[in-house]
Amino acid sequence: MEIDPLIFRLSIFILSIFVGYYVVWSVTPSLHTPLMSVTNAISSVIIVGAIIAGLSGNSDSVFNTSSIFGFLAIALAAINIFGGFLVTQRMLAMYKKKKKDK
Amino acid sequence: MISANLSAIFYLVSGVLFILALRGLSSPETSRQGNLFGILGMVIAITVTFLSTGNFSSGFIFVLIFILAGGSIGALIAYKIPMTAMPELVAGFHSLVGLAAVFVAISAFLNPEAFNLGTPGNIKLGSLIEMSIGAAVGAVTFSGSVIAFLKLQGIMSGSPITFKGQHPLNAIILISIIVLIYLLCSTQSSNLFWILLTVSFLIGFLLIIPIGGADMPVVISMLNSYSGWAAAGIGFTLENTALIITGALVGSSGAILSYIMCKGMNRSFFNVILGGFGATEDTSSSSSKEQRPVKSGNADDAAFLMKNASSVIIVPGYGMAVAQAQHALREMVDTLKKNDIKVSYAIHPVAGRMPGHMNVLLAEANVPYDEVFELEEINNDFANADVAFVIGANDVTNPVAKTDPQSPIYGMPVLDVEKCKSVLFVKRSLSPGYAGIDNDLFYKENTLMLFADAKKMTEDITKNL
């Protein structure tokens, strides 16, 4: 009997939780705010689903109820992706070490 | 058009890049590189999605338009937002992830063929379960984050809103969500799907209103976690590895941060979520309302004390963020350093309104991160320091947490500020802090209260140095 592909996805999911657990514990507390903004940005990879939804209309009508929700989700996720990565970059650029001279 | 197997491998690659993005945050030096890994992972995921659908018709143009529209708004916000507003920004971003998850779930429910999930009214059972869980968690994330945003922004009062029968009501709604998911999966009725979404929006709202302002670090971390689980739920529906990996990463990241925040307050997660802190406020503050003498001083006195010190520890808190005093503080510290005084910063885990809030503000003011220490790293140094300069913090310095088992904050880890030779406490008035309890530190022999706005007082001290 073949194994349901769901089991494979579940394995990836469970193992990723453990990876996340160990990786996040190693994040230095002073970077917890950038951690939140970057996790925000990467969880917007949900845009992948939104794109599929947006492209679900046929060639006659790009917009139907289902694809409109897709397009809205694309815009929301895009705000997060650009906003999240850029604000993280802006924050991280501010973390500087003590200057040795002077 | 690329094969499903090839695109699955690319999604795996972007998942791994996201892991590296978080790994980079283990130190500030590697963090910028980590962020680039994250961006690369995102670019790969989006490109592969385009290639795998192979649809470059008019719809594709609209997808690009919506990405650019959202992207420009996001970029604009990222550049404009002041660092003191980071908690609001993060709460706002969480709500968008939640809402995007809901929209994708709605779209998949209305048009399952596009996602290979079956036909309307006959969606594969597994997919329907995953979809409804993703949608419900997404809806809770959305409405919860909106309330958190309104509270942080000050549009809604930060004080807890409680009413009779709150907990039973929430329990009934949570149970009804489970029943609705069960019924939805057995009947495939679209009405039940809309009811499920409505009820989930409602519970997100009800869960966050009883939680007060200073508990926001826990709330934000928790919503961060929820947004991850919502993404993972949708990832299962779409059979997409990148989403599943990311959802799991974000979910566990938020959970760990909530745990760290709860530990920083010595409270259990459920205690925070049920929102009990505000309720005990009245009794404890009124019983200890006896008048005790305090020593208060001005900027001149403070400058004199610091000038004669050889080491100073700064304890910033939320009040510093409110007064936007971080730059003035840095200038004061620069002057101190010119006089060969050793200065370091002590950060309590729950200082501010979100994890790491103080660190970001100090970094913004050009404070080198190797002068900033966490509670465990610096707590033993207070005994050897000459002056502790408490600016905008209160409960996290209260020695009562170590001495009085009756106190609501008993057992909470606090900074041993009272062990310093002298303590300078910048505060607007003697009013108790968020926990509603008096701070014994105000009345100590070696404490000098500086009643003023944090920013103004800091500037005045610098002038007098």
PDB file of C-alpha atoms in Angstrom, chain B residues 278-392:
ATOM      1  CA  GLY B 278      -6.002  44.646  35.393  1.00  0.00           C
ATOM      2  CA  ALA B 279      -8.594  43.139  37.718  1.00  0.00           C
ATOM      3  CA  THR B 280      -6.386  43.063  40.830  1.00  0.00           C
ATOM      4  CA  GLU B 281      -5.196  46.617  40.281  1.00  0.00           C
ATOM      5  CA  ASP B 282      -7.579  48.502  42.572  1.00  0.00           C
ATOM      6  CA  THR B 283      -7.162  46.478  45.736  1.00  0.00           C
ATOM      7  CA  SER B 284      -3.385  46.458  45.778  1.00  0.00           C
ATOM      8  CA  SER B 285      -2.877  50.126  45.014  1.00  0.00           C
ATOM      9  CA  SER B 286      -5.438  51.468  47.463  1.00  0.00           C
ATOM     10  CA  SER B 287      -4.220  49.425  50.433  1.00  0.00           C
ATOM     11  CA  SER B 288      -0.670  50.747  50.208  1.00  0.00           C
ATOM     12  CA  LYS B 289      -1.618  54.384  49.772  1.00  0.00           C
ATOM     13  CA  GLU B 290       0.279  55.602  52.857  1.00  0.00           C
ATOM     14  CA  GLN B 291       2.423  58.676  52.340  1.00  0.00           C
ATOM     15  CA  ARG B 292       6.119  57.960  52.410  1.00  0.00           C
ATOM     16  CA  PRO B 293       8.866  60.507  51.983  1.00  0.00           C
ATOM     17  CA  VAL B 294      10.682  60.642  48.656  1.00  0.00           C
ATOM     18  CA  LYS B 295      13.763  62.576  47.704  1.00  0.00           C
ATOM     19  CA  SER B 296      13.357  64.506  44.520  1.00  0.00           C
ATOM     20  CA  GLY B 297      15.991  66.437  42.661  1.00  0.00           C
ATOM     21  CA  ASN B 298      16.646  68.384  39.518  1.00  0.00           C
ATOM     22  CA  ALA B 299      18.902  68.027  36.514  1.00  0.00           C
ATOM     23  CA  ASP B 300      21.721  69.779  38.331  1.00  0.00           C
ATOM     24  CA  ASP B 301      21.750  67.209  41.168  1.00  0.00           C
ATOM     25  CA  ALA B 302      21.620  64.354  38.692  1.00  0.00           C
ATOM     26  CA  ALA B 303      24.488  65.767  36.655  1.00  0.00           C
ATOM     27  CA  PHE B 304      26.548  66.165  39.827  1.00  0.00           C
ATOM     28  CA  LEU B 305      25.971  62.539  40.845  1.00  0.00           C
ATOM     29  CA  MET B 306      26.856  61.202  37.432  1.00  0.00           C
ATOM     30  CA  LYS B 307      29.916  63.366  37.002  1.00  0.00           C
ATOM     31  CA  ASN B 308      31.385  61.876  40.157  1.00  0.00           C
ATOM     32  CA  ALA B 309      30.550  58.312  39.200  1.00  0.00           C
ATOM     33  CA  SER B 310      32.934  55.945  37.529  1.00  0.00           C
ATOM     34  CA  SER B 311      30.287  53.621  36.116  1.00  0.00           C
ATOM     35  CA  VAL B 312      26.668  54.237  35.139  1.00  0.00           C
ATOM     36  CA  ILE B 313      24.022  51.717  34.076  1.00  0.00           C
ATOM     37  CA  ILE B 314      21.063  52.967  32.048  1.00  0.00           C
ATOM     38  CA  VAL B 315      17.720  51.171  32.429  1.00  0.00           C
ATOM     39  CA  PRO B 316      15.361  52.190  29.608  1.00  0.00           C
ATOM     40  CA  GLY B 317      11.669  51.318  29.442  1.00  0.00           C
ATOM     41  CA  TYR B 318       8.524  52.057  27.508  1.00  0.00           C
ATOM     42  CA  GLY B 319       8.492  55.638  28.847  1.00  0.00           C
ATOM     43  CA  MET B 320      11.663  56.335  26.885  1.00  0.00           C
ATOM     44  CA  ALA B 321       9.892  55.283  23.686  1.00  0.00           C
ATOM     45  CA  VAL B 322       6.861  57.436  24.484  1.00  0.00           C
ATOM     46  CA  ALA B 323       9.035  60.495  25.160  1.00  0.00           C
ATOM     47  CA  GLN B 324      11.230  59.715  22.094  1.00  0.00           C
ATOM     48  CA  ALA B 325      14.177  60.249  24.432  1.00  0.00           C
ATOM     49  CA  GLN B 326      16.625  57.764  22.889  1.00  0.00           C
ATOM     50  CA  HIS B 327      18.631  60.368  20.953  1.00  0.00           C
ATOM     51  CA  ALA B 328      18.822  62.759  23.909  1.00  0.00           C
ATOM     52  CA  LEU B 329      19.918  59.812  26.036  1.00  0.00           C
ATOM     53  CA  ARG B 330      22.726  58.922  23.623  1.00  0.00           C
ATOM     54  CA  GLU B 331      23.965  62.512  23.714  1.00  0.00           C
ATOM     55  CA  MET B 332      24.019  62.419  27.501  1.00  0.00           C
ATOM     56  CA  VAL B 333      25.962  59.162  27.420  1.00  0.00           C
ATOM     57  CA  ASP B 334      28.457  60.624  24.917  1.00  0.00           C
ATOM     58  CA  THR B 335      29.153  63.456  27.335  1.00  0.00           C
ATOM     59  CA  LEU B 336      29.582  60.983  30.181  1.00  0.00           C
ATOM     60  CA  LYS B 337      31.999  58.912  28.133  1.00  0.00           C
ATOM     61  CA  LYS B 338      34.086  61.982  27.395  1.00  0.00           C
ATOM     62  CA  ASN B 339      34.533  62.253  31.151  1.00  0.00           C
ATOM     63  CA  ASP B 340      35.826  58.656  31.242  1.00  0.00           C
ATOM     64  CA  ILE B 341      32.726  57.260  32.837  1.00  0.00           C
ATOM     65  CA  LYS B 342      31.860  53.681  31.918  1.00  0.00           C
ATOM     66  CA  VAL B 343      28.296  53.398  30.628  1.00  0.00           C
ATOM     67  CA  SER B 344      26.253  50.319  29.824  1.00  0.00           C
ATOM     68  CA  TYR B 345      22.574  49.654  29.157  1.00  0.00           C
ATOM     69  CA  ALA B 346      20.419  47.043  30.904  1.00  0.00           C
ATOM     70  CA  ILE B 347      17.388  45.713  29.017  1.00  0.00           C
ATOM     71  CA  HIS B 348      14.638  43.741  30.696  1.00  0.00           C
ATOM     72  CA  PRO B 349      13.008  41.112  28.444  1.00  0.00           C
ATOM     73  CA  VAL B 350       9.587  42.770  28.606  1.00  0.00           C
ATOM     74  CA  ALA B 351      10.738  46.395  28.459  1.00  0.00           C
ATOM     75  CA  GLY B 352       8.684  48.189  25.836  1.00  0.00           C
ATOM     76  CA  ARG B 353       5.734  46.892  23.868  1.00  0.00           C
ATOM     77  CA  MET B 354       7.325  44.101  21.856  1.00  0.00           C
ATOM     78  CA  PRO B 355      10.320  41.752  22.106  1.00  0.00           C
ATOM     79  CA  GLY B 356      13.556  43.652  21.456  1.00  0.00           C
ATOM     80  CA  HIS B 357      11.784  47.018  21.286  1.00  0.00           C
ATOM     81  CA  MET B 358      14.396  48.870  23.404  1.00  0.00           C
ATOM     82  CA  ASN B 359      17.304  47.392  21.481  1.00  0.00           C
ATOM     83  CA  VAL B 360      15.977  48.745  18.202  1.00  0.00           C
ATOM     84  CA  LEU B 361      15.440  52.228  19.646  1.00  0.00           C
ATOM     85  CA  LEU B 362      18.960  52.318  21.083  1.00  0.00           C
ATOM     86  CA  ALA B 363      20.388  51.070  17.800  1.00  0.00           C
ATOM     87  CA  GLU B 364      18.472  53.841  16.036  1.00  0.00           C
ATOM     88  CA  ALA B 365      20.167  56.367  18.324  1.00  0.00           C
ATOM     89  CA  ASN B 366      23.543  54.915  17.284  1.00  0.00           C
ATOM     90  CA  VAL B 367      24.211  53.123  20.559  1.00  0.00           C
ATOM     91  CA  PRO B 368      26.676  50.316  19.759  1.00  0.00           C
ATOM     92  CA  TYR B 369      25.017  46.953  20.429  1.00  0.00           C
ATOM     93  CA  ASP B 370      27.951  45.699  22.479  1.00  0.00           C
ATOM     94  CA  GLU B 371      27.147  48.254  25.161  1.00  0.00           C
ATOM     95  CA  VAL B 372      23.615  46.883  25.544  1.00  0.00           C
ATOM     96  CA  PHE B 373      23.085  43.916  27.854  1.00  0.00           C
ATOM     97  CA  GLU B 374      20.278  41.530  28.728  1.00  0.00           C
ATOM     98  CA  LEU B 375      19.038  41.035  32.266  1.00  0.00           C
ATOM     99  CA  GLU B 376      21.079  37.917  33.075  1.00  0.00           C
ATOM    100  CA  GLU B 377      24.270  39.402  31.611  1.00  0.00           C
ATOM    101  CA  ILE B 378      24.244  42.608  33.625  1.00  0.00           C
ATOM    102  CA  ASN B 379      22.267  41.972  36.790  1.00  0.00           C
ATOM    103  CA  ASN B 380      25.359  41.262  38.902  1.00  0.00           C
ATOM    104  CA  ASP B 381      26.989  44.507  37.797  1.00  0.00           C
ATOM    105  CA  PHE B 382      24.492  46.749  39.580  1.00  0.00           C
ATOM    106  CA  ALA B 383      26.178  46.088  42.932  1.00  0.00           C
ATOM    107  CA  ASN B 384      29.433  47.523  41.568  1.00  0.00           C
ATOM    108  CA  ALA B 385      27.948  50.433  39.657  1.00  0.00           C
ATOM    109  CA  ASP B 386      27.775  53.949  41.055  1.00  0.00           C
ATOM    110  CA  VAL B 387      24.647  55.237  39.405  1.00  0.00           C
ATOM    111  CA  ALA B 388      21.625  53.546  37.836  1.00  0.00           C
ATOM    112  CA  PHE B 389      19.701  55.835  35.526  1.00  0.00           C
ATOM    113  CA  VAL B 390      16.142  54.505  35.173  1.00  0.00           C
ATOM    114  CA  ILE B 391      14.389  56.172  32.274  1.00  0.00           C
ATOM    115  CA  GLY B 392      10.806  55.207  31.550  1.00  0.00           C
TER     116      GLY B 392
END
